[in-house]
XYZ file of C-alpha atoms in Angstrom:
697
model
C 51.310 16.233 -31.814
C 53.629 15.848 -34.922
C 52.293 16.564 -38.332
C 53.713 13.246 -39.490
C 50.755 11.656 -37.896
C 47.574 10.766 -39.681
C 44.039 12.319 -38.082
C 40.623 11.084 -37.723
C 37.814 14.086 -36.619
C 34.933 13.442 -34.828
C 32.255 16.825 -35.218
C 29.028 16.674 -33.155
C 27.043 19.837 -33.281
C 24.782 21.169 -30.806
C 22.295 24.242 -31.264
C 24.803 26.476 -29.068
C 27.747 24.261 -28.979
C 30.067 22.233 -31.471
C 32.363 19.856 -30.212
C 34.978 18.587 -31.535
C 37.801 15.932 -30.895
C 40.687 15.422 -33.060
C 42.020 11.636 -32.603
C 45.873 10.416 -33.626
C 46.958 7.206 -34.758
C 48.950 6.722 -31.561
C 45.571 7.653 -29.298
C 46.360 11.077 -28.046
C 43.825 13.158 -27.862
C 42.636 17.064 -28.780
C 39.730 18.250 -27.461
C 37.958 21.999 -28.443
C 33.850 23.486 -27.794
C 33.377 26.148 -30.250
C 30.237 27.943 -30.894
C 27.236 26.414 -33.365
C 26.464 29.169 -35.939
C 22.982 28.335 -36.371
C 22.294 30.722 -39.434
C 24.960 28.183 -41.248
C 26.263 25.258 -39.279
C 28.808 24.041 -41.036
C 30.727 27.072 -41.229
C 32.176 26.298 -37.383
C 32.713 23.246 -37.787
C 35.217 24.486 -40.742
C 36.133 27.469 -38.917
C 36.736 25.222 -35.830
C 38.279 23.254 -37.490
C 41.049 25.747 -39.282
C 41.922 26.667 -35.722
C 42.354 23.219 -34.283
C 44.719 22.698 -37.163
C 46.705 25.281 -36.833
C 47.178 25.371 -32.950
C 48.302 21.451 -32.887
C 50.015 22.579 -36.182
C 48.176 19.705 -38.485
C 47.447 20.152 -42.005
C 44.596 19.122 -43.916
C 46.191 16.424 -45.518
C 47.161 15.105 -42.468
C 43.318 13.528 -41.920
C 41.942 10.469 -43.106
C 38.277 10.793 -41.575
C 36.301 13.206 -40.709
C 32.661 11.668 -38.375
C 29.785 13.817 -38.031
C 27.198 14.101 -35.981
C 24.341 16.882 -36.984
C 20.938 18.050 -35.837
C 20.604 19.404 -39.579
C 18.170 16.968 -39.998
C 15.987 16.688 -37.114
C 16.243 20.518 -36.868
C 13.957 20.874 -40.296
C 11.519 18.636 -39.116
C 10.666 20.180 -35.814
C 10.841 23.758 -37.225
C 9.009 22.597 -40.600
C 11.820 24.237 -42.431
C 11.737 20.549 -45.223
C 11.505 21.175 -48.871
C 8.453 21.576 -50.516
C 6.888 18.221 -50.642
C 4.386 16.215 -53.124
C 3.150 12.821 -52.381
C 1.859 10.808 -55.598
C -0.083 7.667 -54.032
C -2.626 4.997 -54.587
C -6.485 6.030 -54.962
C -8.119 6.031 -51.499
C -5.042 6.613 -49.675
C -4.660 10.269 -49.879
C -5.061 10.887 -46.359
C -3.332 7.957 -44.996
C -0.423 10.682 -43.796
C -2.881 12.308 -42.404
C -5.154 10.149 -40.716
C -2.495 8.341 -39.297
C -2.502 5.365 -36.850
C -4.971 6.778 -34.277
C -2.518 6.720 -31.627
C -2.894 9.938 -29.413
C 0.196 10.840 -27.025
C -2.777 11.665 -23.865
C -5.440 9.922 -23.374
C -8.571 11.349 -22.523
C -7.015 14.907 -23.674
C -10.200 16.166 -26.238
C -8.095 19.211 -27.117
C -5.188 17.262 -28.513
C -5.015 18.245 -32.077
C -2.827 15.940 -34.559
C 0.835 18.052 -35.652
C 0.183 18.975 -39.326
C 1.216 16.362 -41.900
C 4.613 17.328 -43.831
C 2.732 17.184 -46.857
C -0.473 19.137 -47.479
C -3.378 17.650 -48.949
C -3.524 19.687 -52.559
C 0.187 18.931 -52.525
C -0.409 14.747 -52.154
C -2.651 13.845 -55.123
C -3.896 9.800 -56.315
C -3.329 7.682 -58.958
C -5.545 4.777 -60.259
C -3.686 1.654 -60.172
C -3.577 -1.349 -57.536
C -1.102 -4.219 -56.383
C -2.572 -7.210 -54.427
C -0.607 -7.915 -51.473
C 1.252 -10.861 -52.822
C 2.286 -8.675 -55.944
C 0.374 -9.431 -58.183
C -1.511 -6.471 -60.727
C -5.063 -6.383 -59.574
C -5.487 -2.432 -62.057
C -2.520 -1.404 -63.945
C -1.101 1.595 -63.864
C -1.983 4.067 -67.222
C 1.191 5.788 -67.753
C -0.418 9.313 -69.180
C -2.506 9.019 -65.504
C 1.504 8.755 -63.584
C 3.033 11.450 -66.099
C 0.302 14.258 -64.828
C -0.061 13.744 -61.422
C 4.274 14.498 -61.585
C 3.567 17.749 -64.191
C 0.533 18.498 -61.455
C 2.976 18.666 -59.099
C 5.448 19.896 -60.465
C 3.611 23.030 -61.990
C 2.777 23.278 -57.978
C 6.571 24.420 -57.334
C 7.616 21.684 -55.511
C 11.278 20.502 -54.494
C 10.938 16.980 -54.085
C 8.495 14.243 -54.332
C 7.819 11.088 -52.280
C 5.785 8.441 -54.476
C 4.069 5.265 -51.560
C 1.904 3.002 -53.757
C -0.236 0.584 -51.445
C 1.645 -2.746 -51.350
C 4.604 -2.184 -53.786
C 7.101 -3.856 -51.506
C 6.064 -6.708 -52.938
C 5.982 -5.199 -56.367
C 7.491 -1.703 -57.242
C 6.814 -1.876 -60.747
C 4.178 0.628 -61.067
C 6.297 2.947 -58.354
C 9.404 2.909 -61.278
C 6.732 3.758 -64.006
C 6.143 6.911 -61.980
C 10.144 7.354 -61.480
C 10.557 6.906 -65.136
C 8.291 10.112 -65.545
C 9.298 12.340 -62.676
C 13.047 11.385 -64.216
C 11.945 12.849 -67.748
C 9.830 15.702 -66.754
C 12.434 16.830 -64.084
C 15.829 15.157 -64.111
C 17.808 16.930 -61.033
C 14.048 16.840 -58.560
C 14.842 14.647 -55.665
C 12.751 11.658 -55.440
C 11.958 9.097 -52.880
C 10.435 5.793 -53.681
C 9.380 3.616 -50.844
C 9.899 0.682 -52.354
C 13.352 1.398 -52.697
C 13.734 3.447 -48.926
C 11.209 1.015 -46.842
C 10.043 -2.017 -48.563
C 7.884 -3.272 -45.789
C 4.335 -3.477 -44.672
C 2.393 -1.002 -42.860
C 0.959 1.735 -44.774
C 1.081 4.679 -42.852
C 4.661 4.094 -41.342
C 6.226 3.504 -45.151
C 4.285 6.553 -45.886
C 5.234 8.551 -43.400
C 8.938 7.616 -43.695
C 9.237 7.910 -47.759
C 7.285 11.805 -46.934
C 10.482 12.498 -44.426
C 13.238 11.406 -46.295
C 11.644 13.224 -49.410
C 11.609 16.354 -47.389
C 14.456 16.414 -46.120
C 16.578 15.566 -49.136
C 17.245 18.648 -50.590
C 18.126 20.296 -47.409
C 20.986 17.217 -45.778
C 21.950 17.544 -49.337
C 22.333 21.052 -49.740
C 23.992 20.669 -46.209
C 26.731 17.927 -46.669
C 27.712 19.659 -50.277
C 28.549 23.117 -48.598
C 30.009 21.003 -45.647
C 32.712 19.359 -48.283
C 33.219 22.527 -50.016
C 34.194 24.476 -46.834
C 36.095 21.716 -45.585
C 38.113 21.425 -49.331
C 39.002 24.821 -49.212
C 40.674 24.616 -46.163
C 42.697 21.797 -47.321
C 40.684 18.652 -46.192
C 39.988 15.857 -48.635
C 39.493 12.867 -46.009
C 36.107 11.015 -46.378
C 32.841 12.026 -44.910
C 30.801 9.586 -42.965
C 27.488 10.596 -40.786
C 26.332 9.299 -37.889
C 22.753 7.135 -38.358
C 20.056 7.199 -35.502
C 21.313 3.664 -35.291
C 24.548 4.099 -33.933
C 26.297 3.142 -37.622
C 28.580 5.595 -39.442
C 27.642 6.543 -43.525
C 28.648 8.075 -46.447
C 28.196 11.591 -46.757
C 26.389 10.853 -50.439
C 24.671 7.879 -48.631
C 23.141 10.388 -45.977
C 22.639 12.702 -48.692
C 20.259 10.079 -50.415
C 18.291 8.702 -47.227
C 18.454 11.211 -44.935
C 16.040 9.753 -43.354
C 18.747 7.476 -41.119
C 20.293 10.092 -39.605
C 17.409 12.261 -38.145
C 18.830 10.854 -34.901
C 22.495 11.298 -35.325
C 24.038 13.542 -31.838
C 21.883 11.447 -29.360
C 23.280 7.521 -31.044
C 26.694 8.744 -30.687
C 26.849 8.841 -26.870
C 25.300 5.413 -27.190
C 28.135 4.358 -29.128
C 30.509 5.846 -27.276
C 29.220 4.203 -23.712
C 29.379 0.575 -25.562
C 33.235 0.680 -26.562
C 33.593 1.890 -22.927
C 32.003 -1.080 -21.381
C 33.258 -3.272 -23.640
C 37.030 -1.688 -22.362
C 36.038 -1.885 -18.966
C 35.053 -5.279 -19.024
C 31.565 -4.737 -18.749
C 28.916 -6.112 -20.894
C 25.718 -4.405 -19.600
C 25.015 -0.868 -19.159
C 22.655 1.876 -19.483
C 23.966 5.228 -20.780
C 22.747 8.448 -19.061
C 23.645 11.345 -20.952
C 22.200 14.729 -18.973
C 22.167 17.934 -20.895
C 21.103 21.699 -19.453
C 17.535 20.853 -20.975
C 16.947 16.845 -21.313
C 18.086 13.514 -19.903
C 17.853 10.502 -22.703
C 19.135 6.869 -21.846
C 19.999 4.195 -23.240
C 20.393 0.343 -22.507
C 23.348 -1.841 -23.905
C 22.973 -5.781 -23.246
C 25.675 -8.802 -24.072
C 27.940 -5.524 -25.383
C 25.023 -4.205 -27.784
C 23.094 -1.866 -28.083
C 19.067 -2.355 -28.610
C 17.912 -0.920 -31.544
C 13.988 0.520 -32.013
C 12.664 -0.903 -35.214
C 10.537 2.622 -35.341
C 10.456 5.949 -33.512
C 8.757 9.409 -32.972
C 10.397 12.884 -34.476
C 8.966 15.833 -33.125
C 7.232 13.919 -30.407
C 8.419 16.172 -27.547
C 9.745 14.926 -24.553
C 8.641 11.622 -22.962
C 5.245 12.266 -21.070
C 4.596 8.517 -19.289
C 5.413 5.616 -20.891
C 6.019 5.153 -24.158
C 3.175 3.080 -25.155
C 1.445 6.842 -25.693
C 2.885 7.733 -28.859
C 1.906 9.820 -31.616
C 2.889 12.975 -30.994
C 5.162 13.639 -33.852
C 6.457 12.268 -37.048
C 7.079 8.126 -37.599
C 9.720 6.745 -38.981
C 10.363 3.141 -39.370
C 13.441 2.603 -39.530
C 16.035 1.746 -36.859
C 17.566 3.428 -34.430
C 19.642 3.209 -30.734
C 16.499 2.534 -28.818
C 16.533 6.059 -25.921
C 14.015 7.333 -24.360
C 14.038 11.080 -23.083
C 12.573 13.231 -20.167
C 12.691 16.937 -19.779
C 15.234 17.407 -16.600
C 18.739 19.162 -17.221
C 20.666 21.481 -15.376
C 18.638 24.608 -16.731
C 15.477 22.726 -15.506
C 12.788 25.696 -13.518
C 12.449 25.119 -9.765
C 8.684 26.288 -9.239
C 5.999 26.058 -6.507
C 2.538 24.983 -8.227
C -0.618 25.894 -7.390
C -1.267 23.239 -4.317
C 2.234 24.279 -3.066
C 4.095 21.814 -4.231
C 7.662 22.116 -5.717
C 7.674 20.788 -9.305
C 10.884 20.877 -11.682
C 10.859 21.474 -15.332
C 10.036 20.122 -18.218
C 10.336 24.263 -18.764
C 14.144 25.210 -18.922
C 16.250 28.358 -18.521
C 17.824 27.033 -21.738
C 21.485 29.212 -22.201
C 19.233 32.625 -22.571
C 18.604 33.883 -19.537
C 19.912 30.812 -18.142
C 20.107 29.734 -14.713
C 20.169 32.741 -11.678
C 24.072 31.903 -10.853
C 25.211 32.076 -14.199
C 24.012 36.236 -13.532
C 22.942 36.522 -17.483
C 19.267 37.411 -16.905
C 18.159 34.691 -15.480
C 15.613 35.134 -12.734
C 13.769 31.899 -11.765
C 15.701 29.262 -9.809
C 17.056 25.930 -11.609
C 18.573 22.455 -10.968
C 22.501 24.169 -11.242
C 21.389 27.175 -8.568
C 20.553 24.008 -6.375
C 23.779 22.098 -7.482
C 25.616 25.437 -6.196
C 23.690 25.924 -2.949
C 24.546 22.332 -2.154
C 28.047 23.004 -3.107
C 28.331 20.792 -5.475
C 29.168 22.910 -8.078
C 32.686 25.022 -7.525
C 31.048 28.142 -5.927
C 33.598 30.199 -8.616
C 33.508 29.886 -11.973
C 32.555 26.422 -14.287
C 34.718 25.602 -17.885
C 37.932 25.921 -16.596
C 36.863 29.525 -15.335
C 34.848 30.398 -18.402
C 31.706 30.839 -16.745
C 32.099 32.976 -13.399
C 29.214 32.296 -11.033
C 27.117 34.659 -8.538
C 26.310 32.249 -5.739
C 24.980 34.863 -3.390
C 22.138 35.667 -5.975
C 21.423 32.308 -6.540
C 21.282 31.625 -2.984
C 19.240 34.632 -2.728
C 16.407 33.850 -5.362
C 16.134 30.443 -4.214
C 15.274 31.152 -0.888
C 13.211 33.944 -2.033
C 11.204 31.882 -4.241
C 11.220 28.173 -2.713
C 12.972 28.025 0.234
C 10.712 30.417 2.782
C 7.368 30.151 0.646
C 7.670 26.306 1.473
C 9.436 26.995 5.463
C 12.330 24.706 4.486
C 15.930 25.150 5.139
C 17.608 26.322 1.590
C 19.893 23.132 1.775
C 16.542 21.336 1.912
C 14.639 23.319 -0.217
C 18.094 22.272 -2.541
C 17.906 19.147 -2.114
C 14.439 18.802 -2.774
C 15.049 19.484 -5.904
C 17.794 17.218 -6.780
C 15.179 14.568 -5.783
C 12.809 15.798 -7.699
C 14.767 15.766 -10.951
C 16.189 12.695 -10.076
C 13.243 11.139 -9.916
C 12.242 12.830 -13.440
C 15.563 10.799 -15.530
C 14.358 7.978 -13.556
C 11.734 7.329 -15.518
C 13.961 7.844 -18.324
C 15.915 4.730 -16.853
C 12.887 3.013 -15.349
C 11.491 3.078 -19.589
C 14.732 1.383 -21.357
C 14.774 -1.398 -18.551
C 11.666 -2.248 -16.436
C 9.343 -1.099 -19.160
C 11.501 -3.969 -21.141
C 11.916 -6.567 -18.532
C 15.224 -5.746 -17.509
C 16.098 -5.106 -13.893
C 18.093 -2.077 -13.549
C 20.420 -3.736 -10.715
C 22.283 -6.243 -13.372
C 23.596 -3.280 -15.277
C 26.629 -0.341 -14.885
C 25.394 3.495 -15.568
C 27.513 5.005 -18.044
C 27.080 9.037 -16.912
C 28.246 11.984 -19.268
C 26.614 15.088 -20.503
C 27.784 18.521 -18.713
C 25.348 17.094 -15.405
C 25.012 13.555 -15.725
C 28.381 12.995 -13.447
C 26.362 15.183 -10.624
C 23.624 13.315 -10.887
C 24.678 9.329 -11.910
C 25.547 8.249 -8.344
C 21.800 9.300 -6.786
C 19.993 7.802 -9.512
C 22.197 4.804 -9.159
C 21.742 4.279 -5.441
C 17.858 4.884 -6.022
C 17.697 2.260 -8.581
C 19.801 -0.388 -6.605
C 22.654 0.074 -9.309
C 26.277 -0.485 -7.843
C 28.277 0.989 -10.423
C 29.153 3.860 -11.906
C 31.068 4.583 -15.149
C 32.245 8.538 -16.548
C 33.952 8.471 -19.529
C 36.908 10.921 -19.654
C 35.725 14.451 -21.192
C 32.041 13.898 -20.013
C 30.815 16.909 -21.303
C 32.296 16.741 -25.171
C 31.275 12.385 -25.237
C 28.587 12.777 -28.161
C 32.122 13.666 -30.442
C 34.234 10.887 -28.987
C 31.460 8.267 -29.870
C 31.732 9.406 -33.068
C 35.352 7.578 -33.261
C 34.352 4.653 -31.853
C 31.218 3.504 -34.595
C 31.782 1.449 -37.832
C 29.887 1.931 -41.447
C 27.379 -0.368 -41.443
C 24.245 -0.653 -43.308
C 20.419 -1.818 -42.056
C 18.390 -3.808 -44.625
C 15.004 -5.084 -43.823
C 12.151 -6.713 -46.223
C 8.467 -7.995 -45.738
C 8.303 -11.742 -45.609
C 5.162 -12.553 -43.862
C 4.602 -16.334 -43.147
C 3.999 -18.751 -40.587
C 7.501 -20.563 -39.408
C 6.461 -23.796 -39.032
C 5.369 -24.161 -42.786
C 7.951 -21.273 -44.010
C 9.534 -22.678 -48.049
C 13.259 -22.749 -47.390
C 14.072 -21.969 -50.409
C 12.615 -18.826 -50.973
C 14.111 -17.953 -46.963
C 17.192 -18.380 -48.032
C 16.418 -17.051 -51.480
C 15.661 -13.238 -50.081
C 18.180 -13.626 -47.563
C 20.476 -13.767 -49.977
C 19.363 -11.241 -51.989
C 19.374 -8.308 -49.354
C 23.475 -9.526 -48.311
C 24.012 -9.496 -52.340
C 23.028 -6.064 -51.504
C 24.743 -5.140 -48.757
C 28.051 -6.756 -50.267
C 27.415 -4.141 -53.236
C 27.193 -1.007 -51.259
C 30.037 -1.834 -48.739
C 31.762 -2.714 -51.646
C 31.623 0.734 -53.097
C 32.803 2.401 -50.306
C 35.784 0.377 -49.971
C 34.922 -2.808 -47.742
C 34.945 -6.021 -48.982
C 35.732 -9.679 -47.633
C 36.955 -10.045 -44.354
C 36.441 -5.897 -44.189
C 32.739 -6.845 -44.015
C 30.594 -8.488 -40.391
C 26.826 -9.327 -41.546
C 24.230 -9.354 -39.139
C 20.858 -11.558 -39.707
C 18.020 -10.897 -37.177
C 14.535 -11.726 -38.080
C 11.007 -9.694 -36.849
C 8.312 -12.078 -35.497
C 5.389 -12.293 -33.140
C 2.279 -15.040 -32.988
C 0.114 -15.308 -35.441
C -2.298 -12.808 -34.368
C -0.483 -10.363 -32.870
C 0.355 -6.561 -33.898
C 3.368 -5.692 -32.364
C 7.212 -7.853 -33.496
C 10.156 -9.095 -31.228
C 13.270 -9.440 -33.136
C 15.724 -12.096 -32.771
C 18.865 -12.852 -33.954
C 19.050 -15.893 -36.437
C 22.096 -17.829 -37.567
C 24.486 -17.818 -40.393
C 24.800 -19.487 -43.625
C 21.480 -21.461 -45.191
C 18.626 -22.482 -43.308
C 17.179 -25.783 -42.564
C 14.704 -27.101 -40.504
C 17.028 -27.352 -37.370
C 17.822 -23.569 -37.327
C 13.766 -22.422 -38.272
C 13.078 -24.163 -34.977
C 16.158 -22.475 -33.246
C 14.672 -19.033 -34.552
C 11.308 -19.523 -32.639
C 12.723 -21.099 -29.379
C 14.528 -17.685 -29.298
C 11.399 -15.596 -30.306
C 9.595 -17.164 -27.337
C 12.355 -16.672 -25.173
C 12.821 -12.466 -25.713
C 8.476 -12.519 -25.387
C 8.569 -14.632 -22.246
C 11.795 -12.532 -21.365
C 9.749 -8.953 -22.605
C 6.492 -10.083 -21.050
C 6.306 -12.192 -19.033
C 4.999 -14.821 -20.398
C 5.194 -17.495 -23.935
C 2.150 -18.977 -25.637
C 1.691 -23.304 -25.820
C 3.352 -24.890 -29.056
C -0.593 -24.773 -30.562
C 0.190 -20.868 -31.017
C 1.989 -20.753 -34.513
C 4.873 -17.999 -34.783
C 4.640 -15.726 -37.729
C 7.857 -14.340 -39.639
C 7.365 -10.208 -40.808
C 10.289 -8.971 -41.628
C 13.562 -10.832 -41.998
C 16.289 -7.875 -41.717
C 19.867 -7.355 -42.034
C 23.118 -5.747 -41.054
C 26.316 -5.097 -42.874
C 29.009 -3.539 -41.068
C 32.446 -1.948 -42.512
C 35.553 -2.670 -40.290
C 38.288 -0.436 -40.479
C 41.547 -1.338 -41.065
C 43.259 -0.254 -37.243
C 40.853 0.480 -34.350
C 42.603 3.198 -32.396
C 41.390 3.862 -29.235
C 41.338 7.231 -27.972
C 43.569 7.655 -24.718
C 42.597 9.639 -21.552
C 44.093 13.255 -21.753
C 44.037 13.176 -17.789
C 46.611 9.930 -17.531
C 49.180 13.203 -18.679
C 47.700 15.409 -15.652
C 49.614 15.525 -12.548
C 47.615 14.746 -9.705
C 47.689 17.530 -6.423
C 49.803 17.066 -3.253
C 46.799 18.492 -1.086
C 43.532 18.209 -2.560
C 41.264 21.884 -2.280
C 38.735 21.058 0.076
C 35.250 22.746 0.553
C 31.782 21.972 2.470
C 28.973 19.748 0.667
C 25.658 18.746 1.593
C 24.506 14.814 1.010
C 20.957 14.984 2.281
C 19.225 15.401 5.794
C 20.434 11.758 6.565
C 24.417 12.661 6.144
C 24.469 16.501 6.298
C 27.175 18.913 5.353
C 30.928 17.518 4.337
C 33.673 18.340 4.355
C 35.172 16.896 0.454
C 38.257 16.995 -1.023
C 37.677 18.794 -4.703
C 39.986 16.319 -6.754
C 41.144 16.455 -10.511
C 40.735 13.277 -12.598
C 44.593 12.183 -12.424
C 43.980 12.017 -8.689
C 41.855 9.316 -8.824
C 44.764 7.505 -9.880
C 44.985 6.763 -6.473
C 41.570 5.264 -4.998
C 39.683 7.781 -2.778
C 36.563 7.520 -0.465
C 33.835 9.399 -0.986
C 32.319 12.302 -0.427
C 34.990 13.497 -3.169
C 34.068 16.005 -6.062
C 36.113 15.824 -9.524
C 35.682 18.977 -11.318
C 36.694 18.926 -14.990
C 36.700 21.461 -17.962
C 33.517 20.061 -19.261
C 31.446 18.639 -16.233
C 32.327 18.025 -12.773
C 31.327 14.361 -11.031
C 30.161 13.888 -7.008
C 30.973 11.107 -5.515
C 28.780 10.211 -2.442
C 29.808 9.365 1.319
C 30.608 5.471 1.391
C 30.985 5.056 -2.541
C 34.893 4.552 -3.961
C 35.985 6.032 -7.162
C 39.140 5.066 -9.203
C 40.382 5.095 -12.869
C 40.556 2.645 -15.599
C 43.202 1.532 -17.461
C 41.590 4.424 -20.506
C 41.204 7.054 -17.403
C 37.054 6.396 -16.833
C 35.767 7.130 -13.653
C 34.815 4.000 -11.772
C 32.048 4.732 -8.802
C 31.337 1.337 -6.741
C 28.267 2.145 -4.624
């Protein structure tokens, strides 16, 4: 790479490793995996970039953009290390945050307790005011009452303030009064108003989201300032863009003001990358499958677009069944890529339960002590040990030789703990552990497909993460899926996904009207107002004219229903014909999701209007696969691998990705620095134009 080029940087940070991808304007890439600095995540990023710049002869001035996916916000919630936050709300609504919405993650479990509220009761203060559902003032707020509440919380040493008054989405006047008092008394206090961050109905959802935003503002703000300072010291003046939970990017300043949008920053990037890969391969229907050491996550892409949920739980733990059983975490009512997660990964422990049956996970050996074969103190067998015993992993080392494996110890302990007690051969026991792990991960895929009325057989499986390509073909085969796509550098793919994303902002506003009798002037005016706000915010980030793309959406339900479905809305001014088209689109989506639609006598109710505004980059750069520069092996290495009791052991070719420039029949194993891909007997594997492995089952 020459220093006369311009570069973009993608940085994905995790608890163990920080992944860095450097993308040149000609599409060439360089990647680095460095240890995360848990005490100060920003330090690992700056130091890792400095080393990469030195190795590649790149200066800070050559960087035009840094794109970042971070776990800082989610960690603050999971570890309860956010700011000391105060909440001001309407009299009579002080305990909404703690009462929640009566959802339970486990039915019939009388011992389950709610997680503690992020704002304790003594920091939740009511004010005497009331605004009606249509915005009319029923009881005015006394300015002295507003100031008294702010003073009391400041005396308690709060570091951030959340304000959520009932029905303020319809009239924010009283919240603005409290804001003015807070600005007079504490000009620098981080402040989150529900009428500004989430002007929508549903009192608990709005309160919870506003509190989470305030709770994170000081933490995320300090982190981003520290990161930008460290980068500036190293000569990098490029804009810093942060990945949002919804799959779009936002500027660092906007992220510091509304950190509730970046809580699921890391997992979102992988789905964005899968979307881009699917488009490049001409595959419009994909299910993304991200399997690491502890968990596996699945998302769905239809007609080239990924699915978004309108709300999700933070800190609720892994999915333990139907996603209708919610309530274990802290609710955020903001758009996020619709992901399902299960506790199954390479480090998942393999055990025998009290009934004498083998179980896998959800406990994990993690990075410390790790699987038995890592020889770093682990004493319980894991899924990775099972894969090694079956010959699916290199028996000598992983990650390019950096990690030596003790295969003999893995076989001995797996036999002692699992195979011998179950009276199974070693390979049958290891294969059973793999199948149990696969069955667990299939639950995540079913959750985003079958539970949403989608048939997984109509989709290809895009597998990434350190362990995803090992299990992808087994899982796809069980679900009747015929294609598997494995991207280049699958173990660092979330960092690559950042490079495919666009700057994007999402807006929503309550607009509750029966669709057949909606006032078109009011409806068109409301959408025009949101669009004006969106264009102003994008203009402040340098996107104007043709570099702005706007998409309208509407949330609807049949009158009397609780849950909404969201459908696209035509551009331009809406008339009676367009309103009828919206109702018909909702009917089709209801039938697709739930298997039926109501008759014409059941009116459709519009609940919220939504808008997505995207800033389009001046030039798109598609990363070229590093494997395209590799040389295929003349004589592939061969080792024995086990593919189940029916197929048995095979002499299996061990290939590089470049070897697949010539299509191969399975069984074969593709080994790379950051991942291993297993192609079973009967499947065929080849490379597409950008170096992804395309497996046909």
